[in-house]
PDB file of C-alpha atoms in Angstrom:
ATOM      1  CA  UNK A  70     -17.506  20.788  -5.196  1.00  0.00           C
ATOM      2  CA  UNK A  71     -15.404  18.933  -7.674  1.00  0.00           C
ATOM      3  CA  UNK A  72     -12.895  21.791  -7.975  1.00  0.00           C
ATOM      4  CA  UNK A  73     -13.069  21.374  -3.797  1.00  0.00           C
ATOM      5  CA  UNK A  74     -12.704  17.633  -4.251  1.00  0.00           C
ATOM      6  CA  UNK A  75      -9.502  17.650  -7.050  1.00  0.00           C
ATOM      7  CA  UNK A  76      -7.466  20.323  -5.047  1.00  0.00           C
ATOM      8  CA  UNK A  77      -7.820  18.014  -1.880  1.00  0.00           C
ATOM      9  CA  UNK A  78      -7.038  15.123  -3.521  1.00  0.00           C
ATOM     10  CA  UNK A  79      -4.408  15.753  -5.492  1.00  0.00           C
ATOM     11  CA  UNK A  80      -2.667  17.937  -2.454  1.00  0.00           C
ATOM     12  CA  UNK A  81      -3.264  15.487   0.038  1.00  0.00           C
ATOM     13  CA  UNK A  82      -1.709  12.562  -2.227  1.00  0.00           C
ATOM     14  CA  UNK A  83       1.049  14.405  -2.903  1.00  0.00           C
ATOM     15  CA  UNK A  84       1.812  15.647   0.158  1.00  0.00           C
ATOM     16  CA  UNK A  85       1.681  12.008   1.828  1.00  0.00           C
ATOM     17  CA  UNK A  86       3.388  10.602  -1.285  1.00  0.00           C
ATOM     18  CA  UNK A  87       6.767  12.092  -0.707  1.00  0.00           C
ATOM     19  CA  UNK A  88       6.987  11.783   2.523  1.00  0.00           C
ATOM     20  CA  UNK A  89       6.465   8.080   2.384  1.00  0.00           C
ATOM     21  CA  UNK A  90       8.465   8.127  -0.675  1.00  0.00           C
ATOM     22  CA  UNK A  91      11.313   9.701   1.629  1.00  0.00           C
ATOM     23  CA  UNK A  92      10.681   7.425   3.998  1.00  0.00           C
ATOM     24  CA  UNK A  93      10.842   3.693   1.771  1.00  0.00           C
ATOM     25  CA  UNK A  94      14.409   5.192   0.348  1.00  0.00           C
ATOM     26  CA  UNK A  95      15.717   4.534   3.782  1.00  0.00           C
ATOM     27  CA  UNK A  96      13.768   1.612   4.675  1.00  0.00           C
ATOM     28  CA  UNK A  97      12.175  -1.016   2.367  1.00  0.00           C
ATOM     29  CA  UNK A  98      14.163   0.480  -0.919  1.00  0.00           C
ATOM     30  CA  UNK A  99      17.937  -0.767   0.216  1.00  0.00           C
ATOM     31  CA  UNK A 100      16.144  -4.273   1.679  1.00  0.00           C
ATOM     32  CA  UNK A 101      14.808  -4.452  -1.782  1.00  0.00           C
ATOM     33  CA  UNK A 102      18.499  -3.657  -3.822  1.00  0.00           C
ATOM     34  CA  UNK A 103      20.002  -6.374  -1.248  1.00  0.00           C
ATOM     35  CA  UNK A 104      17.458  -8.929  -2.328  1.00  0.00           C
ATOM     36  CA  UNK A 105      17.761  -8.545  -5.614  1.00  0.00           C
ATOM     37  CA  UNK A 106      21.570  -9.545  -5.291  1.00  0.00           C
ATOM     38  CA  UNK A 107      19.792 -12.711  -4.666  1.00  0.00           C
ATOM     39  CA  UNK A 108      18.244 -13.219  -8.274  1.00  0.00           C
ATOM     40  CA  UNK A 109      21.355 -13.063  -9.834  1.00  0.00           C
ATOM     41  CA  UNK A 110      21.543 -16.474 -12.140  1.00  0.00           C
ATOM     42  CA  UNK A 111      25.275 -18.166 -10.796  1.00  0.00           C
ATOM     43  CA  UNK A 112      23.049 -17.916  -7.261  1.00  0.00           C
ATOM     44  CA  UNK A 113      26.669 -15.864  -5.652  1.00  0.00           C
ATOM     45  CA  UNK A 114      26.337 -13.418  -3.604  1.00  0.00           C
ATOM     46  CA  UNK A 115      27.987 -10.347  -3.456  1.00  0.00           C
ATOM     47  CA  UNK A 116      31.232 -10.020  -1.253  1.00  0.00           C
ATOM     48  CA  UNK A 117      31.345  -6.223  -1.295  1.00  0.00           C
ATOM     49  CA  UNK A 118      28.869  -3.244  -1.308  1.00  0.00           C
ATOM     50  CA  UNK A 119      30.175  -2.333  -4.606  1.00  0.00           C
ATOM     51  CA  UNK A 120      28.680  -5.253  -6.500  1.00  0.00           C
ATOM     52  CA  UNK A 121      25.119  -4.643  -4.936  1.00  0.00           C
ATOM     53  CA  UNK A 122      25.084  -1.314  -7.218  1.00  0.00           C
ATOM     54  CA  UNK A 123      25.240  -3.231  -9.877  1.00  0.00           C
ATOM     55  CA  UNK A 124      23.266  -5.648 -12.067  1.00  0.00           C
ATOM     56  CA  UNK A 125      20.158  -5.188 -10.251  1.00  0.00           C
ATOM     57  CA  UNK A 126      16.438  -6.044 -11.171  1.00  0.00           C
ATOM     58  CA  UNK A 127      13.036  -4.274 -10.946  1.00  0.00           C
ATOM     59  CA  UNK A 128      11.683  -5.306  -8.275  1.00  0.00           C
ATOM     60  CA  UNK A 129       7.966  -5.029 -10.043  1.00  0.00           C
ATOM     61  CA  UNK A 130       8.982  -7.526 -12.792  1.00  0.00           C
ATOM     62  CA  UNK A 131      11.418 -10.087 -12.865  1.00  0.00           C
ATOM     63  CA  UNK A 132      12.965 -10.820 -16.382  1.00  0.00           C
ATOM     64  CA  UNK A 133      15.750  -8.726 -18.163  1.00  0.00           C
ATOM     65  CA  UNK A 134      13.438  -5.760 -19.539  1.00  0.00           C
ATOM     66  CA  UNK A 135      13.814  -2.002 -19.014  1.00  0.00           C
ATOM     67  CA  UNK A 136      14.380  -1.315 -15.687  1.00  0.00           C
ATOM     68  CA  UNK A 137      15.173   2.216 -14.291  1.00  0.00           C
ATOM     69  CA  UNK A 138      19.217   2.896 -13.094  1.00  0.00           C
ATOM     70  CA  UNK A 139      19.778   2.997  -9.011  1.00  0.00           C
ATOM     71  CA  UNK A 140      20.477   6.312  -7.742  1.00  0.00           C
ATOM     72  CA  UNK A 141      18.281   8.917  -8.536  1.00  0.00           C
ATOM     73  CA  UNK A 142      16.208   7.264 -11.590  1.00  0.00           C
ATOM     74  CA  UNK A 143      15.264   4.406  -9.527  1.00  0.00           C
ATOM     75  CA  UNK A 144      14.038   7.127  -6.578  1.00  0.00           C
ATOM     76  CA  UNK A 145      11.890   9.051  -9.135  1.00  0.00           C
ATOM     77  CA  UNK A 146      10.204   6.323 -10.860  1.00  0.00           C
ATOM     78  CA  UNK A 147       9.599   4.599  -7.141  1.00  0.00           C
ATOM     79  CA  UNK A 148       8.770   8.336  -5.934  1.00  0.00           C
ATOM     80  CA  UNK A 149       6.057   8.842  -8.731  1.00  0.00           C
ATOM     81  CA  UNK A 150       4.168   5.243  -8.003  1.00  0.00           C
ATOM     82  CA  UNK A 151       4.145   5.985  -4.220  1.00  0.00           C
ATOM     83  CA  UNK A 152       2.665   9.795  -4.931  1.00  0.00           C
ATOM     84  CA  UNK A 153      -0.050   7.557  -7.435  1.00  0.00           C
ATOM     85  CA  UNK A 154      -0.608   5.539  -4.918  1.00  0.00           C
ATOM     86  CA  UNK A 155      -1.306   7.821  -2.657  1.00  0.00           C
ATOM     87  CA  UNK A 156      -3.825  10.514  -4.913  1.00  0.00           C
ATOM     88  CA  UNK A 157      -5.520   7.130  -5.172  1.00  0.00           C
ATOM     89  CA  UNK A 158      -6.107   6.529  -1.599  1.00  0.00           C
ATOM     90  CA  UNK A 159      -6.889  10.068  -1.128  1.00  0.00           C
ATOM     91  CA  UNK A 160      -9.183  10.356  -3.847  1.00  0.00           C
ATOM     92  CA  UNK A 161     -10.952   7.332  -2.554  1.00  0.00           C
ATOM     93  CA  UNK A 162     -11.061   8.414   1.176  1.00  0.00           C
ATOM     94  CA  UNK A 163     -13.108  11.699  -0.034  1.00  0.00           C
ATOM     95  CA  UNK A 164     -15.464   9.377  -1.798  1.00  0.00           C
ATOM     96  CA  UNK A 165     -16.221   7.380   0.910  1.00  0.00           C
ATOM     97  CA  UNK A 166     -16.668   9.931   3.031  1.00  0.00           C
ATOM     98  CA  UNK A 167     -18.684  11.914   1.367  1.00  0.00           C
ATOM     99  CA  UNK A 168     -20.791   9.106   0.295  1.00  0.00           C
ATOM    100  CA  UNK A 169     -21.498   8.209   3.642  1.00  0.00           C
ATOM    101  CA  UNK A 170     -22.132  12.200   4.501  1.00  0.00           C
ATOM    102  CA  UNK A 171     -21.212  14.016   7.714  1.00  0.00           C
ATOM    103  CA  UNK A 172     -18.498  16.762   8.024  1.00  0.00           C
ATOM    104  CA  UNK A 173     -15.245  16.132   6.451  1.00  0.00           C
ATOM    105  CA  UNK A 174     -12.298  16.797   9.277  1.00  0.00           C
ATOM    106  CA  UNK A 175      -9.261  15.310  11.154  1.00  0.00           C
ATOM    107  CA  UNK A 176     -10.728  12.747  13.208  1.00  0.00           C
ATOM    108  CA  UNK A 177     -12.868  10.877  10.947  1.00  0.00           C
ATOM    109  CA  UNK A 178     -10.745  10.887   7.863  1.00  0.00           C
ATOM    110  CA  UNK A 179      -8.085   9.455  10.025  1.00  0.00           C
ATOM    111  CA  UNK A 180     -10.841   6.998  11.490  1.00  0.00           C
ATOM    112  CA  UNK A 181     -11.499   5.982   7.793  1.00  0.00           C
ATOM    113  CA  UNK A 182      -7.879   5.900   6.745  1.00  0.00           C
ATOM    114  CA  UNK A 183      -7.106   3.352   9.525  1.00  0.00           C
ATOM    115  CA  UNK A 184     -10.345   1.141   7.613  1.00  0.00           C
ATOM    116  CA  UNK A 185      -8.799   1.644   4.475  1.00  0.00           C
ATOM    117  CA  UNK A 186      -5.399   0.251   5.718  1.00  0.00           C
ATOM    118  CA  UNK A 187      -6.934  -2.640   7.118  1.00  0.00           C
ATOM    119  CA  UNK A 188      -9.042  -3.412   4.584  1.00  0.00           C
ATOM    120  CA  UNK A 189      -6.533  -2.762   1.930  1.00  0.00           C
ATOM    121  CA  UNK A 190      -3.197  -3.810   3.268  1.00  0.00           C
ATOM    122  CA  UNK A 191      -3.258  -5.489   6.910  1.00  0.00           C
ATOM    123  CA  UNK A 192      -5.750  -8.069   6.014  1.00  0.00           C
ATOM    124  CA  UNK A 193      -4.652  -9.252   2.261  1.00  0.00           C
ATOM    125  CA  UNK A 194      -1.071  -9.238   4.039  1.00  0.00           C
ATOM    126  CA  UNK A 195      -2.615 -12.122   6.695  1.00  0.00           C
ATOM    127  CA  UNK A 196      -2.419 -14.619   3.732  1.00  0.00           C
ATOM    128  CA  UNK A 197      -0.251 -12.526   1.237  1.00  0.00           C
ATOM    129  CA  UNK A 198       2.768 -10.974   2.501  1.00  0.00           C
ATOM    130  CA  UNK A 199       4.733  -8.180   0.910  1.00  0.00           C
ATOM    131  CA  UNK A 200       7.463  -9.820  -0.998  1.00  0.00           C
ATOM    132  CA  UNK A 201      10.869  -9.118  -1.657  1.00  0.00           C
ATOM    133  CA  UNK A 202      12.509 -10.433  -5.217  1.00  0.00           C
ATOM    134  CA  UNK A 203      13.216 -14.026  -5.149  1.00  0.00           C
ATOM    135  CA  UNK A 204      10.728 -14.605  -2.581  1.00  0.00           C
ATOM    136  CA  UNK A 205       8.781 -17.656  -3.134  1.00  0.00           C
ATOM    137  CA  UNK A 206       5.628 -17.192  -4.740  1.00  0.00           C
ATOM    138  CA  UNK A 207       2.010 -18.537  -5.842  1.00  0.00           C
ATOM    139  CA  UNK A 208       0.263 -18.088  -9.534  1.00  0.00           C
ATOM    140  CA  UNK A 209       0.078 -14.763  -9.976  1.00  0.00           C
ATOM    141  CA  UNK A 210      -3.516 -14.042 -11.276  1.00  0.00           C
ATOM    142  CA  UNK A 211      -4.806 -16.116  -8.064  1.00  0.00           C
ATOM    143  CA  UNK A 212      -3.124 -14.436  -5.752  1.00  0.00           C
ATOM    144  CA  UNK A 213      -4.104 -10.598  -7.791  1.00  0.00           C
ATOM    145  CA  UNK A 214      -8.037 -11.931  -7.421  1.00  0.00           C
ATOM    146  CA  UNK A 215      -7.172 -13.519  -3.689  1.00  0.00           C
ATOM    147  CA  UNK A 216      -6.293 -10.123  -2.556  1.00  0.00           C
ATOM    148  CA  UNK A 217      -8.758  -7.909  -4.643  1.00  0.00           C
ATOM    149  CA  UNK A 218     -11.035 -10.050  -3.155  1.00  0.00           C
ATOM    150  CA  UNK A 219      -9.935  -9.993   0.383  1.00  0.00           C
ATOM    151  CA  UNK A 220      -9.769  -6.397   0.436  1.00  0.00           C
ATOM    152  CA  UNK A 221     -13.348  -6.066  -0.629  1.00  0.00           C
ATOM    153  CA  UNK A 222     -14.997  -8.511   1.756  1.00  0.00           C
ATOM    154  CA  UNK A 223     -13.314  -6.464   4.867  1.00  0.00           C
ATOM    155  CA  UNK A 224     -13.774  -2.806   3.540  1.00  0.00           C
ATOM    156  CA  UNK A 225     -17.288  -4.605   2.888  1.00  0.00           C
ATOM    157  CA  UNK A 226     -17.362  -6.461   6.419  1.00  0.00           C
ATOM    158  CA  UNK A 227     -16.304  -2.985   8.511  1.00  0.00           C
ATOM    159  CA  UNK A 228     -18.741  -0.858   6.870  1.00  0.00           C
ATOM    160  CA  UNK A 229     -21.502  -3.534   8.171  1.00  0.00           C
ATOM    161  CA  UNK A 230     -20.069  -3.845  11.037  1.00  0.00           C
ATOM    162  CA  UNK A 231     -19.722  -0.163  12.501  1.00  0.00           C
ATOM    163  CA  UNK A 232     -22.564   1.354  10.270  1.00  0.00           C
ATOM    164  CA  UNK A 233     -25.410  -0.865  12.070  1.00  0.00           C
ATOM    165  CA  UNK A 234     -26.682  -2.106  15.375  1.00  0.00           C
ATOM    166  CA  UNK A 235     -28.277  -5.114  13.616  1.00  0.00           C
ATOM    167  CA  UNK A 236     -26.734  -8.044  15.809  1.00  0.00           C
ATOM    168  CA  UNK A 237     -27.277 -10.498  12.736  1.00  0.00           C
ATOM    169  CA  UNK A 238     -25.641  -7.835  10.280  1.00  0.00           C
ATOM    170  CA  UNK A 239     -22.445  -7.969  12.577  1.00  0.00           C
ATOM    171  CA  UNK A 240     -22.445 -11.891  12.378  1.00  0.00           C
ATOM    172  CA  UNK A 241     -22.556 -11.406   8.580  1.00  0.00           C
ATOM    173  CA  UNK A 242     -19.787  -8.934   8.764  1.00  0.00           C
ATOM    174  CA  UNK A 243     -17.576 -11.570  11.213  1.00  0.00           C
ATOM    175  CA  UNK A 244     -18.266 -14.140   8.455  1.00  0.00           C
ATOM    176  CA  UNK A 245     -17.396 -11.823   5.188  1.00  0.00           C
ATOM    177  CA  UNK A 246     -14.410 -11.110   7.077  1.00  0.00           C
ATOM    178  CA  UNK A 247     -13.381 -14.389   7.959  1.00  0.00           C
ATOM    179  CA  UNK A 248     -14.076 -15.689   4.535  1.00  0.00           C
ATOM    180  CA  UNK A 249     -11.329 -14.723   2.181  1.00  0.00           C
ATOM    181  CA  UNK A 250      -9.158 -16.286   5.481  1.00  0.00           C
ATOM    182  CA  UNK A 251     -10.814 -19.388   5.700  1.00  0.00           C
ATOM    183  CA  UNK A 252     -10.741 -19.786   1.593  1.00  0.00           C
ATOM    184  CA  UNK A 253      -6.844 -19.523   2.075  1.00  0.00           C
ATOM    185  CA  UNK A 254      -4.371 -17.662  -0.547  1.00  0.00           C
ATOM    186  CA  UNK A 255      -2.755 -18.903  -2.901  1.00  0.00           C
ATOM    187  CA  UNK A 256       1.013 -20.370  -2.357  1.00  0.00           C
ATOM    188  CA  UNK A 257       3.490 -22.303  -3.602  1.00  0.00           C
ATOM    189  CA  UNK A 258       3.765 -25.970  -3.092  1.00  0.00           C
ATOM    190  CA  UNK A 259       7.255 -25.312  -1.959  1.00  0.00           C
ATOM    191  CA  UNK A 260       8.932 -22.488  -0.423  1.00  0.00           C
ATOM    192  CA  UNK A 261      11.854 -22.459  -1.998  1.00  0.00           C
ATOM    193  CA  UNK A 262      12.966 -18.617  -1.429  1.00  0.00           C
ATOM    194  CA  UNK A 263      16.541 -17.250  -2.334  1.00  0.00           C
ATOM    195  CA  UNK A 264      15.804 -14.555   0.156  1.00  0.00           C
ATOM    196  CA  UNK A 265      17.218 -14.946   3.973  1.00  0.00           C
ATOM    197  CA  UNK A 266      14.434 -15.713   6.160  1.00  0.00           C
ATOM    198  CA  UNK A 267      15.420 -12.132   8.258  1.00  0.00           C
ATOM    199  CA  UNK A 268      15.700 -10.123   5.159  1.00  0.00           C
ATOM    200  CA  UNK A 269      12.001 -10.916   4.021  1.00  0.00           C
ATOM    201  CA  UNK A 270      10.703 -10.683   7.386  1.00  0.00           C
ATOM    202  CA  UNK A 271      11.995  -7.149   7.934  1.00  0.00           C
ATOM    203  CA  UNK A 272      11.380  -6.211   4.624  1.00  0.00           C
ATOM    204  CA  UNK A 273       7.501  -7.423   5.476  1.00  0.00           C
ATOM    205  CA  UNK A 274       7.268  -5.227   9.067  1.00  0.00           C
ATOM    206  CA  UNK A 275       8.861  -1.937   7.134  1.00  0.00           C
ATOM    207  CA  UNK A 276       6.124  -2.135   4.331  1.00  0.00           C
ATOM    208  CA  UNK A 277       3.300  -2.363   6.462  1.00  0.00           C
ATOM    209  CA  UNK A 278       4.841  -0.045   8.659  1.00  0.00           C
ATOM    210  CA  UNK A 279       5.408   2.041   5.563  1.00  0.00           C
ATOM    211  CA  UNK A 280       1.675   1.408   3.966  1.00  0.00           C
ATOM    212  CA  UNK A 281       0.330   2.182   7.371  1.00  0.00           C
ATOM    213  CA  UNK A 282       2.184   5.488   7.486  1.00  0.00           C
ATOM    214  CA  UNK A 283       1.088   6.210   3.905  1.00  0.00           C
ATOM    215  CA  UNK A 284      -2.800   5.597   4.391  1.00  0.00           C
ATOM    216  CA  UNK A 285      -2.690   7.716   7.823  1.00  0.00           C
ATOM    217  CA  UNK A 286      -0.718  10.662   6.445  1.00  0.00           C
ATOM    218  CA  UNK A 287      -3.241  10.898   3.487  1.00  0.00           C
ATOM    219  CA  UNK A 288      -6.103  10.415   6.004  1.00  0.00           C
ATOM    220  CA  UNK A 289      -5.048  13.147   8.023  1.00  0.00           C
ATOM    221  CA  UNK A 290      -3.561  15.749   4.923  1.00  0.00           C
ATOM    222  CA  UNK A 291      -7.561  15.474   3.553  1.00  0.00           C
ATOM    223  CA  UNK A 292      -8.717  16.003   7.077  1.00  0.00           C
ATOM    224  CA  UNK A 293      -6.525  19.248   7.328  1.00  0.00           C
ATOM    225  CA  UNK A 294      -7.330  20.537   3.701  1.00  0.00           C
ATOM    226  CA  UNK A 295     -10.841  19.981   3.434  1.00  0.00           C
ATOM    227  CA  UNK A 296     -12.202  22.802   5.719  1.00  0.00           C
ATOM    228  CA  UNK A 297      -9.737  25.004   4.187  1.00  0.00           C
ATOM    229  CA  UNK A 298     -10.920  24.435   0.497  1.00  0.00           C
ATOM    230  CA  UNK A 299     -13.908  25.392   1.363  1.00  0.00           C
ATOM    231  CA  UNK A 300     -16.171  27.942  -1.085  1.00  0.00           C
ATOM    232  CA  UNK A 301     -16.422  31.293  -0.137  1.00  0.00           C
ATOM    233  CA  UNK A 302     -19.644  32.417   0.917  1.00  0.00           C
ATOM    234  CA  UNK A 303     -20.698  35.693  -0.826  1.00  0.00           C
ATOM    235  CA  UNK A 304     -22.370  38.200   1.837  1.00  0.00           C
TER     236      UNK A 304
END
């Protein structure tokens, strides 16, 4: 079983990874280099594409420490989190599932995929949108436990929800959902973003749309894989 359960995992995340990783080079990754123009300290902005190759940030930290080259660097080191990322979510789809027992296949992993992109990305993003660099932000820690939390009480609330008829274990689940909501995020007191208005809303749709992509092609490469990972029976 846990030879079974690495091969999956690891395939499945990988698999998913670099497609999505194909797919944020030609979507949220140039938002991302444009926004970064943005940080710059005299506040200009660049008059021609060639000064957007140059002098750019990490997007992941903001300060003048290492930060991989644009180009191919920048794609591997973005390439490699994504493929993390997504072992991670693929390892913990197979958990879930098999924690909660029943066959292993298409349908449901997608089913819990969709749960796991809800309760791990469309709800936190409700009060905490993706952000580009220079986007205007709350304290940091707050908004790290704001989210962890968030994404708890709905993975929490859904598997209430769906997993019992109780009517008064559904109103629990409404409330655990609605809690994180009604306890608010964290934000700034102003909203003083160097970032265009358009740019971080786009930039916002494509990563959803990207993290949405990511959770359902790891949902449905476990769903595919499991059944063919299968042991052998000896006759």
């Amino acid at each position: 079983m846990l030879t079974r359960v690495l091969s999956v995992g690891l395939l499945a995340g990988l698999l998913a990874g670099l497609a999505i990783a194909l797919l944020q080079q030609a979507t949220t990754t140039p938002l991302i280099l444009v926004a970064e123009t943005y940080e710059k300290p005299s506040g200009a902005q660049p008059a021609a594409a060639e000064s957007k190759a140059h002098h750019h940030e990490d997007h992941a930290a903001h300060d003048d420490g290492w930060k991989p080259e644009n180009g191919l660097p920048r794609f591997f080191y973005t390439s490699t989190a994504t493929i993390a990322t997504a072992v991670g979510v693929s390892f913990l789809l197979i958990a879930g599932m098999l924690f909660a027992g029943g066959p292993i296949d298409e349908r449901r992993s997608l089913g819990w995929a969709v749960a796991g992109f809800v309760a791990a990305g469309l709800a936190p993003a409700a009060g905490l949108a993706p952000e580009l660099p220079g986007s205007a932000a709350g304290d940091l820690i707050g908004r790290q436990i704001w989210w962890v939390g968030t994404a708890i009480a709905t993975a929490l609330a859904l598997w209430m929800f769906f997993r019992t008829d109780n009517l008064l274990a559904r109103i629990a689940a409404v409330a655990i959902l609605a809690a994180p909501h009604v306890i608010g995020a964290p934000h700034p007191h102003t909203f003083d973003s160097k970032v265009p208005a358009e740019l971080a809303a786009r930039f916002t749709a494509l990563s959803l749309v990207a993290q949405a992509l990511l959770w359902a092609f790891t949902g449905l490469a476990v769903g595919v894989l499991w059944p063919r990972f299968a042991p052998k029976l000896s006759t």
